[in-house]
XYZ file of C-alpha atoms in Angstrom:
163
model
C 23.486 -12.674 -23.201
C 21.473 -13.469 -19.983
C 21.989 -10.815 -17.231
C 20.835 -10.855 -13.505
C 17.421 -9.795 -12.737
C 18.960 -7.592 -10.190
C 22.181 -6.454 -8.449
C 23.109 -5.752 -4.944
C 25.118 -3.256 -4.493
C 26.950 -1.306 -0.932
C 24.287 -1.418 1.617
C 22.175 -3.957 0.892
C 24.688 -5.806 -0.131
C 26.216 -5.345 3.382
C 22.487 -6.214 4.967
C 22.275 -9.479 2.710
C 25.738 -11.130 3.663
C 24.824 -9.873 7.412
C 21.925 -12.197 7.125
C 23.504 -15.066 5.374
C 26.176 -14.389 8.241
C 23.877 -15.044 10.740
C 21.767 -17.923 9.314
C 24.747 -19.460 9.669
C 25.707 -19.133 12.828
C 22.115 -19.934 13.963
C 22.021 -23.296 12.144
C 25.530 -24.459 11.954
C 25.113 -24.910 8.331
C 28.509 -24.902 5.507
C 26.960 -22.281 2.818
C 24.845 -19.951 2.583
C 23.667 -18.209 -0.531
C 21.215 -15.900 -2.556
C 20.610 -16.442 -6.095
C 18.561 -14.774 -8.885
C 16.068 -17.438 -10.102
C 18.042 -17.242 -13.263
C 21.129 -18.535 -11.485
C 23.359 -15.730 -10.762
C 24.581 -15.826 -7.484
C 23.863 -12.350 -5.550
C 25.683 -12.731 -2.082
C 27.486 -15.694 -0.583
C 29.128 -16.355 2.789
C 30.879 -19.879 4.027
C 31.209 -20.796 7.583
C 35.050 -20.576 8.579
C 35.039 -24.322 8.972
C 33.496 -25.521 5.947
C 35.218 -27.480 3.187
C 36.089 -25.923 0.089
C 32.561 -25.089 -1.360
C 31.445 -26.627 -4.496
C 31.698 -24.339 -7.956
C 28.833 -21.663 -6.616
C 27.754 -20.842 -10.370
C 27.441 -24.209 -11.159
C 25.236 -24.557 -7.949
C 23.296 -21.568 -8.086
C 22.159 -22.150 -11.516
C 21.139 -25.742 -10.913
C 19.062 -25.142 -7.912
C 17.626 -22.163 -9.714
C 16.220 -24.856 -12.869
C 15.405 -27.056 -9.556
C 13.465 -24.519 -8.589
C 11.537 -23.513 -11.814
C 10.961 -27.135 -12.003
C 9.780 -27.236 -8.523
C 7.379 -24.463 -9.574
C 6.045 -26.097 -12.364
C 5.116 -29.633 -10.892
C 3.081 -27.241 -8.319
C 0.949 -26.255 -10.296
C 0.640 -29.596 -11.948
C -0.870 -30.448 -8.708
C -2.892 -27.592 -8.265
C -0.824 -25.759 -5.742
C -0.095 -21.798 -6.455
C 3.667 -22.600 -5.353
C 6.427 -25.220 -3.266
C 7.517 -22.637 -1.128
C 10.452 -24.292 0.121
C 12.514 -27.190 -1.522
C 14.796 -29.780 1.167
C 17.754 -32.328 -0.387
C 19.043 -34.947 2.351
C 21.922 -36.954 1.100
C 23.797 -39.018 3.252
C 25.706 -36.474 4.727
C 24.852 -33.095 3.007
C 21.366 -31.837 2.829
C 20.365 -28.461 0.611
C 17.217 -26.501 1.594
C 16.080 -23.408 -0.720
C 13.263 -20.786 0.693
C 12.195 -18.071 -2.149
C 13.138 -15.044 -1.020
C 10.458 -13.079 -3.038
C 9.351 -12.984 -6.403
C 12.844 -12.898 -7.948
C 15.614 -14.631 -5.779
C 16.253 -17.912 -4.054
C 18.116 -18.505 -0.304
C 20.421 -21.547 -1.116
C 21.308 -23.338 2.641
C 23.914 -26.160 2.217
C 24.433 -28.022 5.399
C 25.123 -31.714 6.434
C 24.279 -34.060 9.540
C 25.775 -31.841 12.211
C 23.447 -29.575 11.686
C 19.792 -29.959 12.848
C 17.000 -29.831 10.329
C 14.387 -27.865 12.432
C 17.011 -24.833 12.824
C 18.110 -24.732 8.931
C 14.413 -24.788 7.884
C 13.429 -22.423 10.909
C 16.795 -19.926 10.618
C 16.513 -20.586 6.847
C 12.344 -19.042 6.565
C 13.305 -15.942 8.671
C 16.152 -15.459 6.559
C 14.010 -15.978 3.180
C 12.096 -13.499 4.613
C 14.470 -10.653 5.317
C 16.406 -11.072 1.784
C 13.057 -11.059 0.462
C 12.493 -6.907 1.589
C 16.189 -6.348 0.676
C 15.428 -8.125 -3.144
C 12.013 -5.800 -3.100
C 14.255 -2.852 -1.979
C 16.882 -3.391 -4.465
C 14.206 -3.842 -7.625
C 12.337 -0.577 -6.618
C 15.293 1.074 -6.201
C 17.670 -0.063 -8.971
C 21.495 1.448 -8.251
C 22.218 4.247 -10.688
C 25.997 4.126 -11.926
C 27.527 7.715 -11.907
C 30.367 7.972 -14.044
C 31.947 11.737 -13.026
C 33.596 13.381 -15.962
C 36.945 13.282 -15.408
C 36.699 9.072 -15.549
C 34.880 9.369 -18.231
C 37.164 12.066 -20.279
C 40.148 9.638 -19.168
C 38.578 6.653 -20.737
C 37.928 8.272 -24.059
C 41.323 9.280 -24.349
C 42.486 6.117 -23.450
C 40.277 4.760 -26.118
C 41.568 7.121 -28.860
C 44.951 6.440 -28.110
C 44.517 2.761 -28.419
C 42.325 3.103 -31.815
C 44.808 5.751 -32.941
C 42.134 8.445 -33.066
């Protein structure tokens, strides 16, 4: 089964919508999100007037195979990396920034807002996830199960299998 590369939990957590909050506000976009590059999606905020966002798994794992195949026509042309990736429809536009080694800022907007401030708002934001994502792989969240949950469980799990 394919798991997350990493997890965001309470505080950075909090610090990673915070930004998404604000890159937002700053560019008037609909959605803003961080994904794994395997397509799990880590944090996710919508501006209060947005439509009803798309299915956010199925978006967060295409743009993360965009990405990947972003990466590898890069180096097909010699480059180390496509830093950044921009869709313009008609009337909805999707810009992704890494944001470090292992996630992906997701920015869906449309024509209302301006493309300088999603690419501008949308690189400072890439940049602060990015420390958060480093942060949160260095310092991988430790699940503490106290005793008495885990004496509770057991017994529930005896009962049930008649132990």
């Amino acid at each position: 089964m394919v798991e997350p590369t990493l997890v965001l939990y309470g505080a950075l957590y909090e610090k990673a919508v915070e930004v998404l909050e604000e890159t937002l506000r700053e560019t008037g976009a609909r959605y803003a999100l961080l994904v794994d590059r395997k397509g799990f999606v880590l944090a996710h905020k919508e501006a209060l007037w947005a439509p009803k966002p798309p299915p956010l798994d199925s978006l967060a794992t295409l743009a993360a195979g965009n990405a990947a195949a972003t990466q590898a026509l890069a180096k097909l042309l010699g480059e180390v990396r496509f830093q950044e990736i921009l869709h313009q429809g008609e009337r909805t536009g999707l810009y992704m920034d890494e944001a470090g080694e292992y996630a992906l800022l997701l920015v869906v907007f449309d024509e209302s807002a301006p493309l300088g401030k999603v690419k501008l708002y949308g690189k400072r934001a890439a940049e602060a996830l990015s420390r958060l994502v480093e942060e949160a792989m260095a310092n991988p969240p430790k699940l503490n199960l106290d005793t008495e949950y885990r004496e509770g469980a057991k017994a529930l799990l005896d009962e049930l299998f008649g132990n």
